[in-house]
Each structure stands twice: as structure tokens, then as C-alpha cells.
PDB file of C-alpha atoms in Angstrom:
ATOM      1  CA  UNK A   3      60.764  61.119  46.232  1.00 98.00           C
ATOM      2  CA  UNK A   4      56.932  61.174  46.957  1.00 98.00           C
ATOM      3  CA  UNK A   5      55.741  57.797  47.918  1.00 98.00           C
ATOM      4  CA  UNK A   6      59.573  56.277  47.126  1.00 98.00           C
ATOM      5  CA  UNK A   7      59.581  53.652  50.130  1.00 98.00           C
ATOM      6  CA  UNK A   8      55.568  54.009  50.939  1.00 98.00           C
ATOM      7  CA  UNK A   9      55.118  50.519  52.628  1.00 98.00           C
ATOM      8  CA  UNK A  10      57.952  48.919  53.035  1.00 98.00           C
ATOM      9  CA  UNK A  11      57.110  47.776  56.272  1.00 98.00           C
ATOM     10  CA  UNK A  12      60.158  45.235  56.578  1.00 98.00           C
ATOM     11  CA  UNK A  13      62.088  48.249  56.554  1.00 98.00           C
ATOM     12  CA  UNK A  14      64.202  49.040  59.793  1.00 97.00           C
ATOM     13  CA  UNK A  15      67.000  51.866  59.148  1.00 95.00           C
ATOM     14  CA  UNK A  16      68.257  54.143  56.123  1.00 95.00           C
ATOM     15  CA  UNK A  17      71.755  54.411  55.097  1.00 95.00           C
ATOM     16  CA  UNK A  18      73.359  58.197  55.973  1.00 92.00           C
ATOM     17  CA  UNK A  19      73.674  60.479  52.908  1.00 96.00           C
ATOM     18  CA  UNK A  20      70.929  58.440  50.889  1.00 98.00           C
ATOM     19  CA  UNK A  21      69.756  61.698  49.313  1.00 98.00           C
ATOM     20  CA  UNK A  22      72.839  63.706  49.332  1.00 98.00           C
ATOM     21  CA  UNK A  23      73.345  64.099  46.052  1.00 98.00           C
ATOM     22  CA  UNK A  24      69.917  64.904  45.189  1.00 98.00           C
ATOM     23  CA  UNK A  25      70.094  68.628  45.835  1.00 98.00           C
ATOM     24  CA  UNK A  26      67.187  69.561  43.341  1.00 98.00           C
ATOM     25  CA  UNK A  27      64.406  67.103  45.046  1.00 98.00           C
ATOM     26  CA  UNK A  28      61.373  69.409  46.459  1.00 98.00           C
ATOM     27  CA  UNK A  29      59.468  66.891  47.626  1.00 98.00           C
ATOM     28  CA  UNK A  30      59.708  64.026  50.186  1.00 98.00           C
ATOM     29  CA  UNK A  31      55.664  63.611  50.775  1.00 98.00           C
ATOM     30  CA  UNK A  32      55.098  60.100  52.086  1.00 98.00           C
ATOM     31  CA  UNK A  33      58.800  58.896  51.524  1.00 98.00           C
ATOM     32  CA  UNK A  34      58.626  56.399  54.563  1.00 98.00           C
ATOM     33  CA  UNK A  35      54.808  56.257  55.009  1.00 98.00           C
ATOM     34  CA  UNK A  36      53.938  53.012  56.631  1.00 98.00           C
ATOM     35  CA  UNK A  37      57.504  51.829  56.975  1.00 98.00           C
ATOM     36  CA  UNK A  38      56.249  50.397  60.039  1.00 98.00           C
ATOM     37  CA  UNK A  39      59.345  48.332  61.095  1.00 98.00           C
ATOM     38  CA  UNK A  40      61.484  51.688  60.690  1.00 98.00           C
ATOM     39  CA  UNK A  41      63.219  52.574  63.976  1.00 97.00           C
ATOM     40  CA  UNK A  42      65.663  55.535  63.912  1.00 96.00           C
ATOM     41  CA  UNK A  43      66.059  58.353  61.198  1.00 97.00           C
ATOM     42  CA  UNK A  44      70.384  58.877  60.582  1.00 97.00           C
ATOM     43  CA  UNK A  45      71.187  62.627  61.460  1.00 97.00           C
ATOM     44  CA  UNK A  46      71.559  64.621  58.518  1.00 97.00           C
ATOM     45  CA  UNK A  47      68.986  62.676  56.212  1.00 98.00           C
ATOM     46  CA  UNK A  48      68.117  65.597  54.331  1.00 98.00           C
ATOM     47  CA  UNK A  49      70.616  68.370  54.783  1.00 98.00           C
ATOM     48  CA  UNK A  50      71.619  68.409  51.433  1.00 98.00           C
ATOM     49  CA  UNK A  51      67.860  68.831  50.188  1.00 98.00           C
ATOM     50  CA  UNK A  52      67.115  72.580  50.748  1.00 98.00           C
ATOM     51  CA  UNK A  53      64.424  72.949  47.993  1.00 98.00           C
ATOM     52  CA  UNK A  54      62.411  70.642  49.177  1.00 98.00           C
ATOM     53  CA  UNK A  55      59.082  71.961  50.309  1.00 98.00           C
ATOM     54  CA  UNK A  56      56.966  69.156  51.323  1.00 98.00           C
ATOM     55  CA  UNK A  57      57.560  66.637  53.937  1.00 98.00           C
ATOM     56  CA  UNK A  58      53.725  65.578  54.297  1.00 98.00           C
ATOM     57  CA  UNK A  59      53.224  62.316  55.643  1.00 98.00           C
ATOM     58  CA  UNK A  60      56.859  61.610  55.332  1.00 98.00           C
ATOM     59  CA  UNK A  61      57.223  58.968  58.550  1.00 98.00           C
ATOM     60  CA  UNK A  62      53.337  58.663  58.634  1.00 98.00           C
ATOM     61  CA  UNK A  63      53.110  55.315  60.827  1.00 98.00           C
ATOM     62  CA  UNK A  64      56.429  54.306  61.387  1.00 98.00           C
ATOM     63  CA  UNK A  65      55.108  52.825  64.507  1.00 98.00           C
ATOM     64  CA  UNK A  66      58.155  51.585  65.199  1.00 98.00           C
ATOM     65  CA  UNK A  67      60.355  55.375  65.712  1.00 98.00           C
ATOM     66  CA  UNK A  68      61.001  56.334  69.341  1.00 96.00           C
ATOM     67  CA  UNK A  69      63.260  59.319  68.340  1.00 96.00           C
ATOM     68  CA  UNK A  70      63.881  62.274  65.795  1.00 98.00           C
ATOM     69  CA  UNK A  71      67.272  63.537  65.208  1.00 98.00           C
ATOM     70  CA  UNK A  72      67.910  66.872  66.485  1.00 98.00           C
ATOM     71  CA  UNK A  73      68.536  69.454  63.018  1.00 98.00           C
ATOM     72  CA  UNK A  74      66.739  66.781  61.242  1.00 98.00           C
ATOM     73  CA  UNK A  75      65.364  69.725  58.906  1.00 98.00           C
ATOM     74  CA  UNK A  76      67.542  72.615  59.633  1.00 98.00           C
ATOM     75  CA  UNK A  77      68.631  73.041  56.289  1.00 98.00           C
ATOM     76  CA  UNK A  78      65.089  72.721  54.629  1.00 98.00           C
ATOM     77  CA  UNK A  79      64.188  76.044  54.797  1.00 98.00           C
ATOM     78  CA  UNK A  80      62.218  75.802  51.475  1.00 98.00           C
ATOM     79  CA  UNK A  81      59.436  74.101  53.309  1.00 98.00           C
ATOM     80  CA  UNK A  82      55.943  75.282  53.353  1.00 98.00           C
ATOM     81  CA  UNK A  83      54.153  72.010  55.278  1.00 98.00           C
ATOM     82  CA  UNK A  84      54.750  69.548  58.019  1.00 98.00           C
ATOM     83  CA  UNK A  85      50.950  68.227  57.463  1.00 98.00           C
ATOM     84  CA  UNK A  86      50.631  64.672  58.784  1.00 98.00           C
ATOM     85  CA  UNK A  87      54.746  64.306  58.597  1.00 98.00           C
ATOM     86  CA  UNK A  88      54.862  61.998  62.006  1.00 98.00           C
ATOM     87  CA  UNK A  89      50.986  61.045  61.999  1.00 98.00           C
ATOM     88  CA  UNK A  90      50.946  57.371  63.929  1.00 98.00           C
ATOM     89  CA  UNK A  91      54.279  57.143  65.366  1.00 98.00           C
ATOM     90  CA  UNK A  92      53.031  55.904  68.411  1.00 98.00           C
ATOM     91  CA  UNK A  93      56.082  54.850  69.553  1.00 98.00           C
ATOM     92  CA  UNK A  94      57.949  58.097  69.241  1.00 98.00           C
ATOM     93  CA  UNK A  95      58.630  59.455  72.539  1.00 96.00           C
ATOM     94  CA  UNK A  96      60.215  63.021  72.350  1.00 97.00           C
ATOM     95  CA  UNK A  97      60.397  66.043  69.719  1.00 98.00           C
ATOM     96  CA  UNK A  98      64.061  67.251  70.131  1.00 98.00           C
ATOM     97  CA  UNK A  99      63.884  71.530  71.013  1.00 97.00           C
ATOM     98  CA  UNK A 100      64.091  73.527  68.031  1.00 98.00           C
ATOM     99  CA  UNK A 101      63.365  70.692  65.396  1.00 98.00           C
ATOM    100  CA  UNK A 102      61.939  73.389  63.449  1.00 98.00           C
ATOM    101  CA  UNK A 103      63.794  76.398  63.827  1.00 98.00           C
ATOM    102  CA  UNK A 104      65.031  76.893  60.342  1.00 98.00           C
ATOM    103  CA  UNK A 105      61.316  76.494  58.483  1.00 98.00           C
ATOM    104  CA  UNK A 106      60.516  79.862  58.359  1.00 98.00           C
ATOM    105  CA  UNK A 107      58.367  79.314  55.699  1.00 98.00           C
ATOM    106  CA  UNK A 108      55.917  76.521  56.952  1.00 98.00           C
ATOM    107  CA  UNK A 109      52.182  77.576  57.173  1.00 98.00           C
ATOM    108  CA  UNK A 110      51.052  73.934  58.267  1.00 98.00           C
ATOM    109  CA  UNK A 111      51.504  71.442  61.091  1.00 98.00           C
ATOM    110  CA  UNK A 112      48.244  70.081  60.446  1.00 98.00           C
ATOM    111  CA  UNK A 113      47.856  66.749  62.119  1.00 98.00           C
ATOM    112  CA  UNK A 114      52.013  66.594  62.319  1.00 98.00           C
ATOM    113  CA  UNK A 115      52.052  64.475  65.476  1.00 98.00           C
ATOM    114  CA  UNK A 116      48.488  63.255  65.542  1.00 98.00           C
ATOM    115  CA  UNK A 117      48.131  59.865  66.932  1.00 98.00           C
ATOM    116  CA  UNK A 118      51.600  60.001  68.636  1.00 98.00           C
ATOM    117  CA  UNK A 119      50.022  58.205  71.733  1.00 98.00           C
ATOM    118  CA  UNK A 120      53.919  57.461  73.960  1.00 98.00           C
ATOM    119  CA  UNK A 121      54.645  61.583  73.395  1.00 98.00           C
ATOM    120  CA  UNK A 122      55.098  62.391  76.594  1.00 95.00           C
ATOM    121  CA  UNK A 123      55.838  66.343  76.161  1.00 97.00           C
ATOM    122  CA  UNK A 124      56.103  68.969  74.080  1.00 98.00           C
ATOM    123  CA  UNK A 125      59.197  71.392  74.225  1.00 98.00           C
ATOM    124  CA  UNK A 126      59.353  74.774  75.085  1.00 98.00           C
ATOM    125  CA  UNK A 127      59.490  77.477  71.961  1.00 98.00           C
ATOM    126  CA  UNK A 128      58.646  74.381  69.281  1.00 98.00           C
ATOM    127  CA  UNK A 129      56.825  77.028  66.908  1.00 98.00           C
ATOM    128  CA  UNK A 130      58.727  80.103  67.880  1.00 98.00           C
ATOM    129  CA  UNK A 131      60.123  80.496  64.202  1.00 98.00           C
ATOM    130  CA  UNK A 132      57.028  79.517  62.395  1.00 98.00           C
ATOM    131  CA  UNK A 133      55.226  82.679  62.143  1.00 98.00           C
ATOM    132  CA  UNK A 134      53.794  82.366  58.759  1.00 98.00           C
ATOM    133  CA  UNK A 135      51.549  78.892  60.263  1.00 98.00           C
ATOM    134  CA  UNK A 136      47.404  79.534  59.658  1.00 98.00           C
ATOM    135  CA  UNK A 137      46.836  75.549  60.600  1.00 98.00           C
ATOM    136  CA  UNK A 138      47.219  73.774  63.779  1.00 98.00           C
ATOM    137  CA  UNK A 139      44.385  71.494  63.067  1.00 98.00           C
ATOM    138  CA  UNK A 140      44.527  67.912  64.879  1.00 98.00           C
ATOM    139  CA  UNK A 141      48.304  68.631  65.330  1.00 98.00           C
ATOM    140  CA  UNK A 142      48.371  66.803  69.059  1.00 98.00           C
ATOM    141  CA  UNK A 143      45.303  64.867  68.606  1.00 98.00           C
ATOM    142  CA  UNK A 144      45.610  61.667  70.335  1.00 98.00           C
ATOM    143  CA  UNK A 145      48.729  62.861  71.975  1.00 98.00           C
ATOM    144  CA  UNK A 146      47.631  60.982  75.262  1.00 98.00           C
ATOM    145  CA  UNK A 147      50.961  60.615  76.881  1.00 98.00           C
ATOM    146  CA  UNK A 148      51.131  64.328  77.006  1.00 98.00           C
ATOM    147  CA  UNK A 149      50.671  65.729  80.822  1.00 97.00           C
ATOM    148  CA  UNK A 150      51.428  69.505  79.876  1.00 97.00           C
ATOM    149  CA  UNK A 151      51.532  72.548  77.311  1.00 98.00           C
ATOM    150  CA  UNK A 152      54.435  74.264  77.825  1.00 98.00           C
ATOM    151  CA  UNK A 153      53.748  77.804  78.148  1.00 98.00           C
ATOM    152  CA  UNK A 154      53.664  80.189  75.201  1.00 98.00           C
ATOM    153  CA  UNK A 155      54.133  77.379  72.301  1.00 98.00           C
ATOM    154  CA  UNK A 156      51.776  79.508  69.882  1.00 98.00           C
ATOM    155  CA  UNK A 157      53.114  82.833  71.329  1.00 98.00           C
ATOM    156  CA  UNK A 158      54.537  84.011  67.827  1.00 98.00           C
ATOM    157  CA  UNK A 159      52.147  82.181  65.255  1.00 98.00           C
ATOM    158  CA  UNK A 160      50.072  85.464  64.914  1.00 98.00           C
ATOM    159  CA  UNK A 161      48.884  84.135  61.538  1.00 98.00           C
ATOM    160  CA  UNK A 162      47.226  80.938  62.800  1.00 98.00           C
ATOM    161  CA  UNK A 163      43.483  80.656  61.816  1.00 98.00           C
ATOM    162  CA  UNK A 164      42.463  77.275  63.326  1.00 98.00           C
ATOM    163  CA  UNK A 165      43.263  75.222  66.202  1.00 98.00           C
ATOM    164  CA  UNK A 166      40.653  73.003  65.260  1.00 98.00           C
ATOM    165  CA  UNK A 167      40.724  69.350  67.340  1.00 98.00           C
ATOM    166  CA  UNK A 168      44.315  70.581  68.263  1.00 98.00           C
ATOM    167  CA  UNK A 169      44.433  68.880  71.722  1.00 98.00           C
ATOM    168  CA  UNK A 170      41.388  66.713  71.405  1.00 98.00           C
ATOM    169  CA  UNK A 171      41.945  63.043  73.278  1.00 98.00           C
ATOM    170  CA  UNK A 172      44.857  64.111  75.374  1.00 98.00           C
ATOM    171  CA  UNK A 173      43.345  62.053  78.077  1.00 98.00           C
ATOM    172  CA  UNK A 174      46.619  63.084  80.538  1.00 98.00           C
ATOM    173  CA  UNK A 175      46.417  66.815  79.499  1.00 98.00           C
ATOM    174  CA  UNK A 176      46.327  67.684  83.299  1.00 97.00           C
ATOM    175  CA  UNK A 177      46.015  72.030  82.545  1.00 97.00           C
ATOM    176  CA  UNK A 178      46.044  74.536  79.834  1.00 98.00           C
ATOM    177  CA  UNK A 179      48.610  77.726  80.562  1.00 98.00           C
ATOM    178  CA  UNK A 180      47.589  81.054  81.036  1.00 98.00           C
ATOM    179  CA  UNK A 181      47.886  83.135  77.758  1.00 98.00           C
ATOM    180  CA  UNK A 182      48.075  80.370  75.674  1.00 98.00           C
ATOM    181  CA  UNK A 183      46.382  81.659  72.881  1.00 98.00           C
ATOM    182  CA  UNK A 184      46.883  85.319  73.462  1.00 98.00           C
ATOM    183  CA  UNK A 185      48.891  86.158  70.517  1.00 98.00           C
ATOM    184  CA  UNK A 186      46.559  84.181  67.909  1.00 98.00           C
ATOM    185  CA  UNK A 187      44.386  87.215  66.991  1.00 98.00           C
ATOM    186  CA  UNK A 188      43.275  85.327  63.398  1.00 98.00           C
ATOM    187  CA  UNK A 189      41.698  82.655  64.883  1.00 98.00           C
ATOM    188  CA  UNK A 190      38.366  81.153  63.853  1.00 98.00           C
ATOM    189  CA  UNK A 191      37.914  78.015  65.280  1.00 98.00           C
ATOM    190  CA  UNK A 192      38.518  76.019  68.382  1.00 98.00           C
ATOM    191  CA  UNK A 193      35.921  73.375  67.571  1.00 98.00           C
ATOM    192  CA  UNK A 194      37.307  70.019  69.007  1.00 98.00           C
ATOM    193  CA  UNK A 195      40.390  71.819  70.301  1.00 98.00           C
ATOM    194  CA  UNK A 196      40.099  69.738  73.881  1.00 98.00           C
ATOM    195  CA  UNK A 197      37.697  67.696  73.544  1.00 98.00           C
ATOM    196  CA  UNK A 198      38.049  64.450  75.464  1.00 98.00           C
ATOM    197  CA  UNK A 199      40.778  65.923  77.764  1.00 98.00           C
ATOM    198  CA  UNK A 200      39.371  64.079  80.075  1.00 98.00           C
ATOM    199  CA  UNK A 201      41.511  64.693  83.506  1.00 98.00           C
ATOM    200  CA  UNK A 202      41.709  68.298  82.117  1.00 98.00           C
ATOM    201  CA  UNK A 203      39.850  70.495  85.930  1.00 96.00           C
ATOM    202  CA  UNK A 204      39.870  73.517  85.018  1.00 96.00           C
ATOM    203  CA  UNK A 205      39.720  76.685  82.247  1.00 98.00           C
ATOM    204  CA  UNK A 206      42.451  79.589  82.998  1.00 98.00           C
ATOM    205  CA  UNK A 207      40.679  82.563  83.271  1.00 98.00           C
ATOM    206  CA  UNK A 208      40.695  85.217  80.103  1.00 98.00           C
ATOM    207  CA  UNK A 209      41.916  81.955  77.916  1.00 98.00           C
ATOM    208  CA  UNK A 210      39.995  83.477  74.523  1.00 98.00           C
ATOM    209  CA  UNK A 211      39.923  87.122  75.350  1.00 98.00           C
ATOM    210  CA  UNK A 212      41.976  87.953  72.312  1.00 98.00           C
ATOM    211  CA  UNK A 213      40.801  85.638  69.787  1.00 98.00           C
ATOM    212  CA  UNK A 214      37.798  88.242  68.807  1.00 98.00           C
ATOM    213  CA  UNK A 215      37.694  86.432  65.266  1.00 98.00           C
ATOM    214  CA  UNK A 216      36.156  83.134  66.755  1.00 98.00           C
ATOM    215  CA  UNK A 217      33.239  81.796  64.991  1.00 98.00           C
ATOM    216  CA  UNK A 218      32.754  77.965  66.484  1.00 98.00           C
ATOM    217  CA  UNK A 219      33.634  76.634  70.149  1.00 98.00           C
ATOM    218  CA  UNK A 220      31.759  73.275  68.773  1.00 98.00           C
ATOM    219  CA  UNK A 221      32.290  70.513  70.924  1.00 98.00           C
ATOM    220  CA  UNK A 222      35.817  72.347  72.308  1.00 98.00           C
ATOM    221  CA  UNK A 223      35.338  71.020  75.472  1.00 98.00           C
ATOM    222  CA  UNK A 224      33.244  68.204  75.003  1.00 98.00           C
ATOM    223  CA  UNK A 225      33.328  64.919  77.656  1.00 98.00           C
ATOM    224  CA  UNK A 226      36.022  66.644  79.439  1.00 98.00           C
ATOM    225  CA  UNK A 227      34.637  64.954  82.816  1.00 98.00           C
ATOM    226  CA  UNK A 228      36.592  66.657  85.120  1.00 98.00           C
ATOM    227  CA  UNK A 229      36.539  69.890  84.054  1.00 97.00           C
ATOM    228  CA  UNK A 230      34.064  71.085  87.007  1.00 93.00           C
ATOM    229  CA  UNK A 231      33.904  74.831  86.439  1.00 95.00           C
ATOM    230  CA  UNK A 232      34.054  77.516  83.671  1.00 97.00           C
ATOM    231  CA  UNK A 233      35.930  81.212  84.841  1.00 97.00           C
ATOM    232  CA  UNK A 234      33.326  84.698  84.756  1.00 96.00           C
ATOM    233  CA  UNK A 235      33.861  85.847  81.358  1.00 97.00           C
ATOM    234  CA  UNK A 236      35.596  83.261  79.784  1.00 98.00           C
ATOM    235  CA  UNK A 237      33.521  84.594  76.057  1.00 98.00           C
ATOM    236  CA  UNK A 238      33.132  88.056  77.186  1.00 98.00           C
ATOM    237  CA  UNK A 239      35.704  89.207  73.960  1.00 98.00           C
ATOM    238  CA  UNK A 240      34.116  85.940  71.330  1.00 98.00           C
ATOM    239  CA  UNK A 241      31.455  88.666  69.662  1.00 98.00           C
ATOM    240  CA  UNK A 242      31.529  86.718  66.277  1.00 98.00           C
ATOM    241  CA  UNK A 243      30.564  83.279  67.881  1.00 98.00           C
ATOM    242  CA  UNK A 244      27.801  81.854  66.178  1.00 98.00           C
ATOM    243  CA  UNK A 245      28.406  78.050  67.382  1.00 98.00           C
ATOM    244  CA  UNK A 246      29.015  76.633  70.584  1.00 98.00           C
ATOM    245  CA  UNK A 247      27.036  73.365  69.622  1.00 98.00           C
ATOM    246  CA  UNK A 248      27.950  70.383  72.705  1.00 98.00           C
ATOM    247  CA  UNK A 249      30.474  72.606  73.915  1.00 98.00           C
ATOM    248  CA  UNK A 250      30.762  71.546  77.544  1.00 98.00           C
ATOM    249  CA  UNK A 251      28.675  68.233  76.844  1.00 98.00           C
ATOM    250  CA  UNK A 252      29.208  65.811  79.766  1.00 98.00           C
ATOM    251  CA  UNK A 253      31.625  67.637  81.833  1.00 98.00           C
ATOM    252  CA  UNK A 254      31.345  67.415  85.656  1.00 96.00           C
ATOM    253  CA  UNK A 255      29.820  70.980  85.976  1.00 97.00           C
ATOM    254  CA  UNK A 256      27.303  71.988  88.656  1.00 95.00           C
ATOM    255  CA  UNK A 257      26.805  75.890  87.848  1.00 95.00           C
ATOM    256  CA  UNK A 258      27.410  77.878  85.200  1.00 95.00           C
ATOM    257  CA  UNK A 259      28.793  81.704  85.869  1.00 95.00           C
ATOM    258  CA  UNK A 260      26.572  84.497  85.614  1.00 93.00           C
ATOM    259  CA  UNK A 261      26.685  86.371  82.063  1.00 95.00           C
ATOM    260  CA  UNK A 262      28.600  84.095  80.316  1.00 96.00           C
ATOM    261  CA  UNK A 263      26.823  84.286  76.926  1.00 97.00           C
ATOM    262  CA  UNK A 264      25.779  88.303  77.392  1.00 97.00           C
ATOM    263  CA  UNK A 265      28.385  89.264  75.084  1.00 98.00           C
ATOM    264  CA  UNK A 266      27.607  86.573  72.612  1.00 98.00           C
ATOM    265  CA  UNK A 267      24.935  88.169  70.371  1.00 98.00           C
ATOM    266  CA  UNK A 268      25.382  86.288  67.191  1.00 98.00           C
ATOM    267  CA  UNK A 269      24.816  82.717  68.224  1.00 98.00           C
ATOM    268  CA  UNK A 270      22.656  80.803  66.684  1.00 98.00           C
ATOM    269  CA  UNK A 271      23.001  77.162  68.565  1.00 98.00           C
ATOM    270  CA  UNK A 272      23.464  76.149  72.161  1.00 98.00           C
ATOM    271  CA  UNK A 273      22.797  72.991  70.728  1.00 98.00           C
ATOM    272  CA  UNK A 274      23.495  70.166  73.296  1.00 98.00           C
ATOM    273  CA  UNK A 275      25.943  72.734  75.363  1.00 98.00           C
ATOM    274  CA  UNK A 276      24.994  71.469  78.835  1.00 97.00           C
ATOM    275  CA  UNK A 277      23.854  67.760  77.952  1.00 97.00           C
ATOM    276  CA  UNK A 278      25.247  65.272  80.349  1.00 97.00           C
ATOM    277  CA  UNK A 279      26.245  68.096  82.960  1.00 97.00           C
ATOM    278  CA  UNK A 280      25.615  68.027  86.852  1.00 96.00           C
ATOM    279  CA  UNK A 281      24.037  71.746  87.047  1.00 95.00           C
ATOM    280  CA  UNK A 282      21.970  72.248  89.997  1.00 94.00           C
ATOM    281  CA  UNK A 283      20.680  75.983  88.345  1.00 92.00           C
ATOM    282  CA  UNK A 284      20.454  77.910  85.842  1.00 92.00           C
ATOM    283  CA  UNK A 285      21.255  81.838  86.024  1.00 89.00           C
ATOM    284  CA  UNK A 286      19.051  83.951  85.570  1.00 90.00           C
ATOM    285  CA  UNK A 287      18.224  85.502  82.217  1.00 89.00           C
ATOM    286  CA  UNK A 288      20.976  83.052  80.966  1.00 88.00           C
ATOM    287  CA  UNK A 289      20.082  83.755  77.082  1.00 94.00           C
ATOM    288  CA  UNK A 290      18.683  87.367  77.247  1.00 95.00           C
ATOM    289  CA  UNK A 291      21.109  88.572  74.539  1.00 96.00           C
ATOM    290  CA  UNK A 292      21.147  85.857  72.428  1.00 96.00           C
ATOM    291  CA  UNK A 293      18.346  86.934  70.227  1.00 96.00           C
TER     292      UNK A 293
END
């Protein structure tokens, strides 16, 4: 059914059991993309489809969807990606708990809810069942309703590799939990991953201790303009680093902590780091290791 209804933007509702009888469909990519008028999803839409392994861009911009059925996919447990599936619903409001409890097979949410600007949170255990996901890339982007991250959401994604512009322009992103990313030992980039959290004040301490596979904090924390200090050792564990080009880049810091780059060793840019920042010093022997 890829592309089936792509554009029907006059569109407002779908009939229940309009794909019940197609058991042997695998894919649903960008069924209802730009059905911008579309406002509700009828429970059970695809229960009868469990070989279907794609529902990419599926609702991409239905603008006009406030709500997603709870079990919408609990049957689908074929499905390998979410990519882009609810990219521009900027009218959808919640994510019902355990929408995705079933998809044991998914490896990417990349940019699944990007753009859904009236989100307003994110519930608790969301991922817990999606341990084979590498890609988180751009999945909340633009989520600026959202106020919180609940804590542990990645706790059992052990396999994820990127959380790439993950919460970048969550303007109300008010603070990151503790251990957030401490079971995501794969990791190799959080370039972007806050970026514009603008009201975001502060950095839990040990936040990347365990992600030892890091190779780019680029931009991660860029124009987060509250954001007035960084915790002693925040990259004491990040030996691979080689990037953190504009990482804190007009933020509203005024110091930076003693031997926060010692452990750093393979970096080859500080490009634009502390550009736009408040700092009354510098430490000394700030980049004595960083040959």
C-alpha cells in the first residue's frame, strides 16, 4: 500500500477494517502521507497486517491528527522501521504508553515524531521492547511542546548507535534525567542531540560516562542559552572524541571546569566550542592533552 492515499489532503477519517483482508501486505510506507485534513486513525487499522514491515512515513503530515490509538501496531510484529511514520503531525498531542510494545524487531525511529510541535510528553518505558534500535536520529526534533524526558526511555536500546539531533529545538525541554544514556554503550554520535534546547540550565553530572564509543559532540549543545554551567568530568570516559566542533556555542556560560578535555586525546577541532559564551577565564593548561 506504499504511497496508496499519498495526498489526499481532503481526506478526514478511514473506514475500520479497510485492510483486513489484506493479510499478505508488508508494506504501508507513506499510506496517508500528506493527508493533511486526516483527524483520527480507527483502532485496529492494521491488526490484521502482521507481515508488514514498513510503516515509514505512513501519517507523515497529517497535520490535522491529535491522537493515536492505543495497540495501533500491536499485531505488527514483522516491523523493522518507524522512520519518519508521524513526521509533521503538529497537531498530535499524546503517544498512548506502550504503542510499541509488540515491535520487537524495529531498528529505527529515525525522525518518527520529528516536527510534532503540540507533543507535550513522552511516556514512560516507550522503547522498552525495542532492543534491536541502532537509530534515534531527529526522532523528537522539533518536539517543542515537550517539558520533560521521562527517565530511562533508552534504558534497554543497548544497540543504539546514534542519537544524532535527537532532542534538538525542544525549546521547553526544561532538564535531561540522570542516566539517561547509561545503557547506550554503541553510541557514536550526539551531534545536534540538544541543540537549541534553549530553556534547557543545566547538564546532569556523569551524563556520557558510558558512551566510550563517542566520536562527535558537534554542535550537541549548541545556542542552548540557558544552559549556564557544564559538571567536572562531564567527557572524562569520551576517549574516542575527535569532534566537539560549536559544541557549547552561545550558551550562557561564564567558566568552564577544570580538566574537562584532559581525557580527550584524540580531538582534532574545538572549532567554535566557546563562541558566543560569557566566560570570564580560561583554566589553566585547558588543551595540554589535546595534542
Amino acid at each position: 500500500f506504499q504511497s496508496c492515499f499519498d495526498g489526499c489532503s481532503s481526506l478526514q477519517s478511514n473506514p475500520s477494517g479497510l485492510f483486513d483482508k489484506n493479510t499478505a501486505v508488508t508494506s504501508f510506507e507513506s499510506c496517508f502521507d500528506n493527508c493533511t485534513s486526516l483527524a483520527s486513525i480507527p483502532s485496529g487499522l492494521f491488526d490484521k497486517n502482521t507481515e508488514a514491515t514498513s510503516f515509514s512515513w505512513c501519517f507523515a503530515y497529517c497535520r490535522s491528527l491529535q491522537s493515536i490509538p492505543s495497540g495501533l501496531f500491536d499485531n505488527n510484529t514483522a516491523v523493522t522501521t518507524f522512520q519518519t511514520c508521524f513526521y509533521g503531525c503538529s497537531s498530535l498531542q499524546s503517544i498512548p504508553s506502550g504503542l510499541f510494545n509488540n515491535n520487537t524487531a524495529v531498528t529505527s525511529f529515525n525522525q518518527c515524531f520529528r516536527n510534532c510541535t503540540s507533543l507535550q510528553s513522552i511516556p514512560s518505558g516507550l522503547f522498552d521492547s525495542n532492543t534491536r534500535v541502532t537509530d534515534f536520529q531527529y526522532c523528537f526534533y522539533r518536539c517543542s511542546s515537550i517539558t520533560s524526558i521521562p527517565s530511562g526511555l533508552f534504558d534497554n536500546n543497548t544497540a543504539v548507535r546514534t542519537f544524532g539531533s535527537c532532542f534538538e529545538e525542544c525549546t521547553h525541554l526544561q532538564s535531561i534525567p540522570s542516566g539517561l544514556f547509561d545503557n547506550n554503550t554503541a553510541v557514536t554520535s550526539f551531534g545536534y542531540c540538544f541543540r537549541d534546547c534553549s530553556v534547557l540550565t543545566s547538564i546532569p553530572t556523569g551524563l556520557f560516562d558510558n558512551n566510550t564509543a563517542v566520536i562527535s559532540f558537534e554542535l550537541c549543545f549548541f545556542n542552548c542559552v540557558s544552559l549556564q554551567s557544564i559538571p567536572s568530568g562531564l567527557f572524562d570516559n569520551n576517549t574516542a572524541v575527535t569532534s566537539f566542533r560549536y559544541c557549547f556555542r552561545d550558551c550562557g556560560l561564564t567558566s568552564i571546569p577544570a580538566g574537562l578535555f584532559d581525557n580527550n586525546t584524540a580531538v582534532t577541532t574545538f572549532e567554535y566550542c566557546f563562541s558566543g559564551c560569557y566566560l570570564q577565564s580560561i583554566p589553566e593548561n585547558r588543551f595540554n592533552n589535546n595534542t
